[in-house]
mmCIF file of C-alpha atoms (C1' of nucleotides) in Angstrom:
data_model
loop_
_atom_site.group_PDB
_atom_site.id
_atom_site.type_symbol
_atom_site.label_atom_id
_atom_site.label_comp_id
_atom_site.label_asym_id
_atom_site.label_seq_id
_atom_site.Cartn_x
_atom_site.Cartn_y
_atom_site.Cartn_z
ATOM 1 C CA MET A 1 -34.052 10.181 -58.102
ATOM 2 C CA GLU A 2 -32.806 12.006 -61.165
ATOM 3 C CA LEU A 3 -30.022 14.581 -60.692
ATOM 4 C CA ASP A 4 -29.771 17.280 -63.307
ATOM 5 C CA ALA A 5 -26.660 19.319 -64.133
ATOM 6 C CA LEU A 6 -27.382 21.907 -61.461
ATOM 7 C CA ASP A 7 -27.781 19.197 -58.762
ATOM 8 C CA ARG A 8 -24.490 17.681 -59.764
ATOM 9 C CA ALA A 9 -22.840 21.044 -59.656
ATOM 10 C CA ILE A 10 -24.213 21.668 -56.187
ATOM 11 C CA VAL A 11 -23.016 18.207 -54.985
ATOM 12 C CA GLY A 12 -19.576 19.087 -56.434
ATOM 13 C CA ALA A 13 -19.475 22.400 -54.655
ATOM 14 C CA LEU A 14 -20.487 20.788 -51.333
ATOM 15 C CA VAL A 15 -17.895 18.037 -51.684
ATOM 16 C CA GLU A 16 -15.262 20.735 -52.189
ATOM 17 C CA ASP A 17 -16.473 22.827 -49.299
ATOM 18 C CA ALA A 18 -19.417 21.723 -47.217
ATOM 19 C CA ARG A 19 -19.494 25.077 -45.394
ATOM 20 C CA SER A 20 -19.903 27.247 -48.457
ATOM 21 C CA THR A 21 -22.959 29.503 -48.150
ATOM 22 C CA TYR A 22 -25.985 29.060 -50.373
ATOM 23 C CA ALA A 23 -25.247 32.415 -51.949
ATOM 24 C CA GLU A 24 -21.693 31.348 -52.848
ATOM 25 C CA ILE A 25 -22.848 28.104 -54.433
ATOM 26 C CA GLY A 26 -25.652 29.991 -56.175
ATOM 27 C CA HIS A 27 -23.249 32.478 -57.630
ATOM 28 C CA GLN A 28 -21.030 29.706 -59.003
ATOM 29 C CA ILE A 29 -23.898 27.953 -60.788
ATOM 30 C CA GLY A 30 -26.198 30.881 -61.546
ATOM 31 C CA LEU A 31 -28.976 30.310 -59.010
ATOM 32 C CA SER A 32 -30.330 32.283 -56.073
ATOM 33 C CA ALA A 33 -29.594 31.294 -52.513
ATOM 34 C CA PRO A 34 -33.116 30.052 -51.770
ATOM 35 C CA ALA A 35 -33.144 27.915 -54.886
ATOM 36 C CA VAL A 36 -29.818 26.341 -53.813
ATOM 37 C CA LYS A 37 -31.182 25.700 -50.356
ATOM 38 C CA ARG A 38 -34.272 23.993 -51.769
ATOM 39 C CA ARG A 39 -32.187 21.712 -53.967
ATOM 40 C CA ILE A 40 -29.828 20.793 -51.144
ATOM 41 C CA ASP A 41 -32.801 20.013 -48.884
ATOM 42 C CA ARG A 42 -34.119 17.777 -51.645
ATOM 43 C CA LEU A 43 -30.636 16.079 -52.148
ATOM 44 C CA LEU A 44 -30.602 15.448 -48.445
ATOM 45 C CA SER A 45 -34.093 14.023 -48.187
ATOM 46 C CA SER A 46 -33.570 11.830 -51.299
ATOM 47 C CA GLY A 47 -30.387 10.454 -49.806
ATOM 48 C CA ALA A 48 -28.043 11.584 -52.571
ATOM 49 C CA ILE A 49 -26.203 13.587 -49.880
ATOM 50 C CA THR A 50 -26.098 11.768 -46.522
ATOM 51 C CA GLY A 51 -24.470 14.481 -44.476
ATOM 52 C CA PHE A 52 -21.547 16.820 -43.978
ATOM 53 C CA THR A 53 -18.256 15.987 -42.377
ATOM 54 C CA ALA A 54 -14.902 17.486 -41.487
ATOM 55 C CA ARG A 55 -11.846 16.284 -43.378
ATOM 56 C CA VAL A 56 -9.276 15.593 -40.679
ATOM 57 C CA GLU A 57 -5.611 14.952 -41.105
ATOM 58 C CA PRO A 58 -5.180 11.599 -39.323
ATOM 59 C CA SER A 59 -1.508 12.190 -38.653
ATOM 60 C CA ALA A 60 -2.350 15.416 -36.845
ATOM 61 C CA LEU A 61 -4.495 13.349 -34.545
ATOM 62 C CA GLY A 62 -1.835 10.719 -33.977
ATOM 63 C CA TRP A 63 -3.035 8.039 -36.433
ATOM 64 C CA THR A 64 0.068 7.555 -38.435
ATOM 65 C CA THR A 65 -0.134 3.968 -39.693
ATOM 66 C CA GLU A 66 -2.472 2.239 -42.111
ATOM 67 C CA ALA A 67 -2.792 -1.415 -43.160
ATOM 68 C CA TYR A 68 -4.956 -3.588 -45.394
ATOM 69 C CA VAL A 69 -5.849 -6.934 -44.000
ATOM 70 C CA GLU A 70 -7.371 -9.804 -45.997
ATOM 71 C CA LEU A 71 -9.585 -12.188 -44.014
ATOM 72 C CA PHE A 72 -9.957 -15.836 -44.829
ATOM 73 C CA CYS A 73 -13.064 -17.152 -43.069
ATOM 74 C CA ARG A 74 -14.722 -20.456 -42.194
ATOM 75 C CA GLY A 75 -17.027 -22.022 -44.772
ATOM 76 C CA LYS A 76 -20.373 -20.314 -44.398
ATOM 77 C CA THR A 77 -19.550 -17.045 -42.607
ATOM 78 C CA SER A 78 -22.117 -14.421 -43.630
ATOM 79 C CA PRO A 79 -21.152 -10.844 -44.580
ATOM 80 C CA ALA A 80 -23.386 -9.603 -41.721
ATOM 81 C CA GLU A 81 -21.387 -11.734 -39.244
ATOM 82 C CA ILE A 82 -18.089 -10.354 -40.491
ATOM 83 C CA GLY A 83 -19.533 -6.776 -40.456
ATOM 84 C CA LEU A 84 -20.769 -7.106 -36.924
ATOM 85 C CA ALA A 85 -17.489 -8.479 -35.684
ATOM 86 C CA VAL A 86 -15.153 -6.013 -37.365
ATOM 87 C CA SER A 87 -17.386 -3.032 -36.385
ATOM 88 C CA ARG A 88 -16.391 -3.792 -32.852
ATOM 89 C CA HIS A 89 -12.833 -2.750 -33.671
ATOM 90 C CA PRO A 90 -12.810 1.057 -34.066
ATOM 91 C CA GLU A 91 -9.520 0.995 -35.926
ATOM 92 C CA VAL A 92 -11.245 -0.730 -38.861
ATOM 93 C CA ILE A 93 -12.263 2.213 -41.044
ATOM 94 C CA SER A 94 -13.433 0.211 -44.010
ATOM 95 C CA ALA A 95 -14.482 -3.366 -44.604
ATOM 96 C CA CYS A 96 -16.050 -5.283 -47.446
ATOM 97 C CA THR A 97 -16.487 -8.799 -48.762
ATOM 98 C CA ILE A 98 -14.654 -9.406 -52.027
ATOM 99 C CA THR A 99 -14.208 -11.857 -54.889
ATOM 100 C CA GLY A 100 -11.078 -13.991 -54.986
ATOM 101 C CA GLU A 101 -9.327 -16.176 -52.464
ATOM 102 C CA ALA A 102 -9.927 -13.942 -49.471
ATOM 103 C CA ASP A 103 -13.421 -13.436 -48.082
ATOM 104 C CA ALA A 104 -13.084 -9.872 -46.813
ATOM 105 C CA LEU A 105 -10.785 -6.903 -46.964
ATOM 106 C CA LEU A 106 -10.279 -4.548 -44.018
ATOM 107 C CA HIS A 107 -8.616 -1.134 -44.007
ATOM 108 C CA ILE A 108 -7.304 -0.242 -40.593
ATOM 109 C CA ARG A 109 -5.787 2.920 -39.208
ATOM 110 C CA ALA A 110 -3.811 2.901 -36.026
ATOM 111 C CA LYS A 111 -1.324 4.883 -33.999
ATOM 112 C CA ASP A 112 1.775 2.938 -35.031
ATOM 113 C CA VAL A 113 2.859 -0.441 -36.337
ATOM 114 C CA ARG A 114 2.632 -1.924 -32.845
ATOM 115 C CA HIS A 115 -1.002 -0.827 -32.601
ATOM 116 C CA VAL A 116 -1.682 -2.262 -36.091
ATOM 117 C CA GLU A 117 -0.368 -5.562 -34.932
ATOM 118 C CA GLN A 118 -2.590 -5.541 -31.854
ATOM 119 C CA VAL A 119 -5.634 -4.867 -34.043
ATOM 120 C CA ILE A 120 -4.773 -7.727 -36.411
ATOM 121 C CA GLU A 121 -4.365 -10.011 -33.419
ATOM 122 C CA ARG A 122 -7.788 -9.000 -32.061
ATOM 123 C CA VAL A 123 -9.392 -9.478 -35.450
ATOM 124 C CA ALA A 124 -7.719 -12.794 -36.003
ATOM 125 C CA ALA A 125 -9.091 -13.955 -32.677
ATOM 126 C CA GLU A 126 -12.682 -13.771 -34.036
ATOM 127 C CA PRO A 127 -13.961 -17.325 -34.145
ATOM 128 C CA PHE A 128 -14.772 -17.351 -37.853
ATOM 129 C CA VAL A 129 -11.357 -16.140 -38.952
ATOM 130 C CA ILE A 130 -9.062 -18.913 -40.274
ATOM 131 C CA ARG A 131 -6.123 -16.728 -41.214
ATOM 132 C CA THR A 132 -5.246 -13.150 -42.233
ATOM 133 C CA LYS A 133 -2.824 -11.634 -44.764
ATOM 134 C CA SER A 134 -1.669 -8.107 -44.129
ATOM 135 C CA ALA A 135 -0.002 -5.334 -46.008
ATOM 136 C CA ILE A 136 1.278 -2.208 -44.334
ATOM 137 C CA VAL A 137 0.857 1.063 -46.189
ATOM 138 C CA LEU A 138 4.238 2.533 -47.071
ATOM 139 C CA SER A 139 3.121 5.826 -48.667
ATOM 140 C CA ARG A 140 -0.289 7.177 -49.490
ATOM 141 C CA LEU A 141 -0.596 8.480 -53.059
ATOM 142 C CA ILE A 142 -4.312 9.254 -53.333
ATOM 143 C CA ASP A 143 -7.030 9.534 -50.780
ATOM 144 C CA THR A 144 -10.383 10.850 -51.870
ATOM 145 C CA PRO A 145 -13.793 9.569 -50.744
ATOM 146 C CA HIS A 146 -15.269 9.775 -54.203
ATOM 147 C CA ALA A 147 -14.347 9.648 -57.893
ATOM 148 C CA ARG A 148 -12.429 12.741 -58.985
ATOM 149 C CA ASP A 149 -14.454 13.806 -61.934
ATOM 150 C CA ALA A 150 -17.863 14.734 -63.249
ATOM 151 C CA MET A 151 -20.822 12.537 -62.314
ATOM 152 C CA PRO A 152 -21.825 9.967 -64.853
ATOM 153 C CA GLN A 153 -23.996 11.114 -67.682
ATOM 154 C CA SER A 154 -27.681 10.158 -67.870
ATOM 155 C CA SER A 155 -26.809 8.254 -71.082
ATOM 156 C CA MET B 1 0.268 20.949 -32.372
ATOM 157 C CA GLU B 2 -1.321 19.677 -29.182
ATOM 158 C CA LEU B 3 -5.048 18.952 -29.133
ATOM 159 C CA ASP B 4 -6.734 19.058 -25.733
ATOM 160 C CA ALA B 5 -9.977 17.239 -24.853
ATOM 161 C CA LEU B 6 -12.102 20.193 -26.035
ATOM 162 C CA ASP B 7 -10.387 20.325 -29.396
ATOM 163 C CA ARG B 8 -10.935 16.572 -29.846
ATOM 164 C CA ALA B 9 -14.545 16.965 -28.904
ATOM 165 C CA ILE B 10 -14.909 19.740 -31.500
ATOM 166 C CA VAL B 11 -13.286 17.662 -34.177
ATOM 167 C CA GLY B 12 -15.618 14.776 -33.307
ATOM 168 C CA ALA B 13 -18.652 17.072 -33.551
ATOM 169 C CA LEU B 14 -17.534 18.411 -36.914
ATOM 170 C CA VAL B 15 -16.858 14.925 -38.266
ATOM 171 C CA GLU B 16 -20.410 13.998 -37.301
ATOM 172 C CA ASP B 17 -21.907 17.152 -38.785
ATOM 173 C CA ALA B 18 -19.721 19.732 -40.460
ATOM 174 C CA ARG B 19 -22.645 22.119 -40.699
ATOM 175 C CA SER B 20 -23.447 22.271 -36.982
ATOM 176 C CA THR B 21 -23.431 25.817 -35.638
ATOM 177 C CA TYR B 22 -20.791 27.076 -33.267
ATOM 178 C CA ALA B 23 -23.469 27.467 -30.665
ATOM 179 C CA GLU B 24 -24.605 23.842 -31.031
ATOM 180 C CA ILE B 25 -21.073 22.549 -30.647
ATOM 181 C CA GLY B 26 -20.457 24.949 -27.758
ATOM 182 C CA HIS B 27 -23.533 23.694 -25.983
ATOM 183 C CA GLN B 28 -22.368 20.087 -26.301
ATOM 184 C CA ILE B 29 -18.980 20.717 -24.852
ATOM 185 C CA GLY B 30 -19.691 23.642 -22.571
ATOM 186 C CA LEU B 31 -18.147 26.579 -24.419
ATOM 187 C CA SER B 32 -19.475 29.767 -25.985
ATOM 188 C CA ALA B 33 -19.925 30.092 -29.735
ATOM 189 C CA PRO B 34 -17.010 32.519 -30.209
ATOM 190 C CA ALA B 35 -14.706 30.217 -28.258
ATOM 191 C CA VAL B 36 -15.668 27.313 -30.492
ATOM 192 C CA LYS B 37 -15.034 29.414 -33.580
ATOM 193 C CA ARG B 38 -11.575 30.449 -32.358
ATOM 194 C CA ARG B 39 -10.679 26.818 -31.768
ATOM 195 C CA ILE B 40 -11.980 25.678 -35.151
ATOM 196 C CA ASP B 41 -10.008 28.498 -36.885
ATOM 197 C CA ARG B 42 -6.949 27.265 -34.996
ATOM 198 C CA LEU B 43 -7.582 23.644 -35.956
ATOM 199 C CA LEU B 44 -7.880 24.752 -39.614
ATOM 200 C CA SER B 45 -4.727 26.835 -39.639
ATOM 201 C CA SER B 46 -2.760 24.096 -37.844
ATOM 202 C CA GLY B 47 -3.877 21.575 -40.455
ATOM 203 C CA ALA B 48 -5.615 19.224 -37.993
ATOM 204 C CA ILE B 49 -8.794 19.838 -39.962
ATOM 205 C CA THR B 50 -8.161 20.249 -43.692
ATOM 206 C CA GLY B 51 -11.661 21.165 -44.798
ATOM 207 C CA PHE B 52 -15.366 20.238 -44.867
ATOM 208 C CA THR B 53 -17.025 17.966 -47.351
ATOM 209 C CA ALA B 54 -20.388 16.446 -48.163
ATOM 210 C CA ARG B 55 -20.915 12.745 -47.673
ATOM 211 C CA VAL B 56 -22.481 11.530 -50.865
ATOM 212 C CA GLU B 57 -24.134 8.260 -51.582
ATOM 213 C CA PRO B 58 -22.109 6.951 -54.572
ATOM 214 C CA SER B 59 -24.967 4.728 -55.747
ATOM 215 C CA ALA B 60 -27.263 7.746 -55.882
ATOM 216 C CA LEU B 61 -24.805 9.303 -58.340
ATOM 217 C CA GLY B 62 -24.501 6.167 -60.397
ATOM 218 C CA TRP B 63 -21.275 4.730 -59.026
ATOM 219 C CA THR B 64 -22.398 1.284 -58.018
ATOM 220 C CA THR B 65 -19.242 -0.821 -58.300
ATOM 221 C CA GLU B 66 -16.029 -0.900 -56.341
ATOM 222 C CA ALA B 67 -12.787 -2.909 -56.761
ATOM 223 C CA TYR B 68 -9.410 -3.214 -55.224
ATOM 224 C CA VAL B 69 -6.477 -3.685 -57.625
ATOM 225 C CA GLU B 70 -3.001 -4.755 -56.673
ATOM 226 C CA LEU B 71 -0.219 -3.432 -58.907
ATOM 227 C CA PHE B 72 2.970 -5.332 -59.600
ATOM 228 C CA CYS B 73 5.475 -2.906 -61.021
ATOM 229 C CA ARG B 74 8.846 -3.002 -62.787
ATOM 230 C CA GLY B 75 11.998 -3.020 -60.663
ATOM 231 C CA LYS B 76 12.638 0.577 -59.674
ATOM 232 C CA THR B 77 9.299 2.305 -60.069
ATOM 233 C CA SER B 78 9.012 5.159 -57.642
ATOM 234 C CA PRO B 79 5.919 5.836 -55.552
ATOM 235 C CA ALA B 80 5.746 9.274 -57.140
ATOM 236 C CA GLU B 81 5.694 7.745 -60.647
ATOM 237 C CA ILE B 82 2.801 5.429 -59.592
ATOM 238 C CA GLY B 83 0.956 8.287 -57.945
ATOM 239 C CA LEU B 84 1.256 10.508 -60.971
ATOM 240 C CA ALA B 85 0.031 7.753 -63.307
ATOM 241 C CA VAL B 86 -2.897 6.611 -61.283
ATOM 242 C CA SER B 87 -4.076 10.124 -60.532
ATOM 243 C CA ARG B 88 -4.816 10.492 -64.204
ATOM 244 C CA HIS B 89 -7.587 7.906 -63.776
ATOM 245 C CA PRO B 90 -10.386 9.635 -61.929
ATOM 246 C CA GLU B 91 -12.019 6.357 -60.942
ATOM 247 C CA VAL B 92 -9.048 5.661 -58.654
ATOM 248 C CA ILE B 93 -10.240 7.020 -55.322
ATOM 249 C CA SER B 94 -7.403 5.767 -53.196
ATOM 250 C CA ALA B 95 -3.888 4.529 -53.887
ATOM 251 C CA CYS B 96 -0.848 3.576 -51.796
ATOM 252 C CA THR B 97 2.322 1.634 -51.906
ATOM 253 C CA ILE B 98 2.363 -1.365 -49.612
ATOM 254 C CA THR B 99 4.523 -4.063 -48.168
ATOM 255 C CA GLY B 100 4.270 -7.584 -49.532
ATOM 256 C CA GLU B 101 4.362 -9.036 -53.058
ATOM 257 C CA ALA B 102 2.383 -6.235 -54.769
ATOM 258 C CA ASP B 103 3.868 -2.771 -55.008
ATOM 259 C CA ALA B 104 0.699 -0.727 -54.814
ATOM 260 C CA LEU B 105 -2.927 -1.092 -53.968
ATOM 261 C CA LEU B 106 -5.619 0.885 -55.770
ATOM 262 C CA HIS B 107 -9.261 1.350 -54.716
ATOM 263 C CA ILE B 108 -11.478 2.201 -57.694
ATOM 264 C CA ARG B 109 -15.094 3.229 -57.973
ATOM 265 C CA ALA B 110 -16.926 2.916 -61.243
ATOM 266 C CA LYS B 111 -20.411 2.823 -62.776
ATOM 267 C CA ASP B 112 -20.565 -0.974 -63.268
ATOM 268 C CA VAL B 113 -18.376 -4.014 -63.654
ATOM 269 C CA ARG B 114 -17.753 -3.233 -67.313
ATOM 270 C CA HIS B 115 -16.515 0.201 -66.325
ATOM 271 C CA VAL B 116 -14.240 -1.363 -63.693
ATOM 272 C CA GLU B 117 -12.769 -3.613 -66.321
ATOM 273 C CA GLN B 118 -12.058 -0.636 -68.571
ATOM 274 C CA VAL B 119 -10.252 1.207 -65.748
ATOM 275 C CA ILE B 120 -8.141 -1.877 -64.916
ATOM 276 C CA GLU B 121 -7.210 -2.138 -68.602
ATOM 277 C CA ARG B 122 -6.182 1.511 -68.717
ATOM 278 C CA VAL B 123 -4.100 1.248 -65.543
ATOM 279 C CA ALA B 124 -2.517 -2.037 -66.748
ATOM 280 C CA ALA B 125 -1.478 -0.227 -69.882
ATOM 281 C CA GLU B 126 0.811 2.087 -67.888
ATOM 282 C CA PRO B 127 4.385 1.226 -68.954
ATOM 283 C CA PHE B 128 5.658 0.387 -65.437
ATOM 284 C CA VAL B 129 2.884 -2.121 -64.670
ATOM 285 C CA ILE B 130 3.848 -5.768 -65.112
ATOM 286 C CA ARG B 131 0.536 -7.277 -63.953
ATOM 287 C CA THR B 132 -2.471 -6.603 -61.814
ATOM 288 C CA LYS B 133 -4.628 -8.668 -59.429
ATOM 289 C CA SER B 134 -8.182 -7.497 -58.830
ATOM 290 C CA ALA B 135 -10.967 -8.141 -56.354
ATOM 291 C CA ILE B 136 -14.456 -6.828 -56.920
ATOM 292 C CA VAL B 137 -16.297 -5.634 -53.815
ATOM 293 C CA LEU B 138 -19.313 -7.826 -53.136
ATOM 294 C CA SER B 139 -20.810 -6.004 -50.173
ATOM 295 C CA ARG B 140 -19.581 -3.021 -48.201
ATOM 296 C CA LEU B 141 -19.694 -3.545 -44.456
ATOM 297 C CA ILE B 142 -18.000 -0.448 -43.135
ATOM 298 C CA ASP B 143 -16.999 2.803 -44.791
ATOM 299 C CA THR B 144 -15.801 5.601 -42.572
ATOM 300 C CA PRO B 145 -12.975 7.989 -43.430
ATOM 301 C CA HIS B 146 -11.532 7.875 -39.910
ATOM 302 C CA ALA B 147 -11.256 5.670 -36.864
ATOM 303 C CA ARG B 148 -14.530 5.328 -35.088
ATOM 304 C CA ASP B 149 -13.438 6.248 -31.595
ATOM 305 C CA ALA B 150 -11.843 8.787 -29.375
ATOM 306 C CA MET B 151 -8.579 10.322 -30.518
ATOM 307 C CA PRO B 152 -5.438 8.785 -29.014
ATOM 308 C CA GLN B 153 -4.355 10.005 -25.624
ATOM 309 C CA SER B 154 -1.298 12.195 -25.268
ATOM 310 C CA SER B 155 0.286 9.322 -23.269
ATOM 311 C "C1'" DA C 1 -42.924 22.839 -60.430
ATOM 312 C "C1'" DA C 2 -39.293 25.888 -59.725
ATOM 313 C "C1'" DT C 3 -37.459 30.405 -59.311
ATOM 314 C "C1'" DG C 4 -36.089 35.141 -57.501
ATOM 315 C "C1'" DA C 5 -36.993 39.085 -54.453
ATOM 316 C "C1'" DA C 6 -38.071 40.649 -50.102
ATOM 317 C "C1'" DA C 7 -39.015 40.044 -45.225
ATOM 318 C "C1'" DC C 8 -37.770 37.932 -41.310
ATOM 319 C "C1'" DT C 9 -35.077 34.861 -38.207
ATOM 320 C "C1'" DT C 10 -30.928 32.941 -36.780
ATOM 321 C "C1'" DA C 11 -26.077 32.444 -36.806
ATOM 322 C "C1'" DA C 12 -21.320 34.268 -37.719
ATOM 323 C "C1'" DT C 13 -18.145 37.588 -36.519
ATOM 324 C "C1'" DT C 14 -16.074 41.451 -34.168
ATOM 325 C "C1'" DA C 15 -15.229 44.325 -30.220
ATOM 326 C "C1'" DT C 16 -15.188 44.830 -25.469
ATOM 327 C "C1'" DT C 17 -14.668 43.246 -20.753
ATOM 328 C "C1'" DA D 1 -13.167 33.020 -22.394
ATOM 329 C "C1'" DA D 2 -17.824 35.263 -22.111
ATOM 330 C "C1'" DT D 3 -20.952 38.973 -23.206
ATOM 331 C "C1'" DA D 4 -22.888 42.272 -26.128
ATOM 332 C "C1'" DA D 5 -23.175 44.501 -30.583
ATOM 333 C "C1'" DT D 6 -22.836 44.203 -35.426
ATOM 334 C "C1'" DT D 7 -22.781 41.978 -39.824
ATOM 335 C "C1'" DA D 8 -23.942 38.239 -42.685
ATOM 336 C "C1'" DA D 9 -26.335 34.160 -43.719
ATOM 337 C "C1'" DG D 10 -30.241 31.001 -43.281
ATOM 338 C "C1'" DT D 11 -35.027 30.527 -43.928
ATOM 339 C "C1'" DT D 12 -39.871 31.556 -45.004
ATOM 340 C "C1'" DT D 13 -43.222 33.854 -47.665
ATOM 341 C "C1'" DC D 14 -44.986 35.235 -51.743
ATOM 342 C "C1'" DA D 15 -45.487 36.753 -56.470
ATOM 343 C "C1'" DT D 16 -43.989 35.228 -61.009
ATOM 344 C "C1'" DT D 17 -42.756 32.295 -64.992
#
DNA sequence: AATGAAACTTAATTATT
DNA sequence: AATAATTAAGTTTCATT
């Protein structure tokens, strides 16, 4: 699906505040409320926007510690197998397979360092895991879900 | 601030769908719409919820490639200095200082591998960066902003 | 094909108990 | 906190370009 400048402006407005009204967004970009609604409905059905969520302050909810854990896996472990296994651990908030020595990289969020340690132990107990290599987050500098600029040009 | 079970249920409902109505949330948890609104207002002013955002499909917007980049920095480089520098690169969507050999870990999102390479070159050109070590994401298995379970108990 | 204006429906918000 | 009353927004329809 092709997004024009207005679509990208709407996406930007919704990323900033998913609860803005159609009229507010329309005023920003020079469109009427119904026109904005129609475009948002289209962005939703096309899959460009997948939903709306609350930004929560993890520390306010008691999740104070983050870590990144590299996974080194047995010979022919499939990405699907890793995904299935790590999705059983709710503290894993992000996981991907990567190039390089390690096979996968997990991002985990836990209550404290003790809790992080327990999660790593549980993950390391998965049968396909040979070893892990962890780094605790000392201070977070940036945390945005998406790139912080204009969408790419149609060039 | 203390969050009770109802607050945590409200946060959960808003994380799932930030555009649900107060009445919908109230029905799920057994509260009237005005009561839900009062609690959400309180969660916002206390900072437990920091805002509402759209979940966008990066690939739909042309951002198809992700990488993680470890930064090895000169002796006494402060976290603030790293944060300031990397925030100038909009493709850096997450950054933190970490324990271990590397000083910082960046998560970048770009249009393609060529674009990733350009960003790494730009970051590596920062005066405090000695060297970098990158891993390209092959396949994403999990991507959630928060832990996928109930909030921690007050225990 | 997409928009804006108006009509209509539903939700947000305030006041009251 | 719930109910009721009011205000504002969401949504549909329709005429227009």
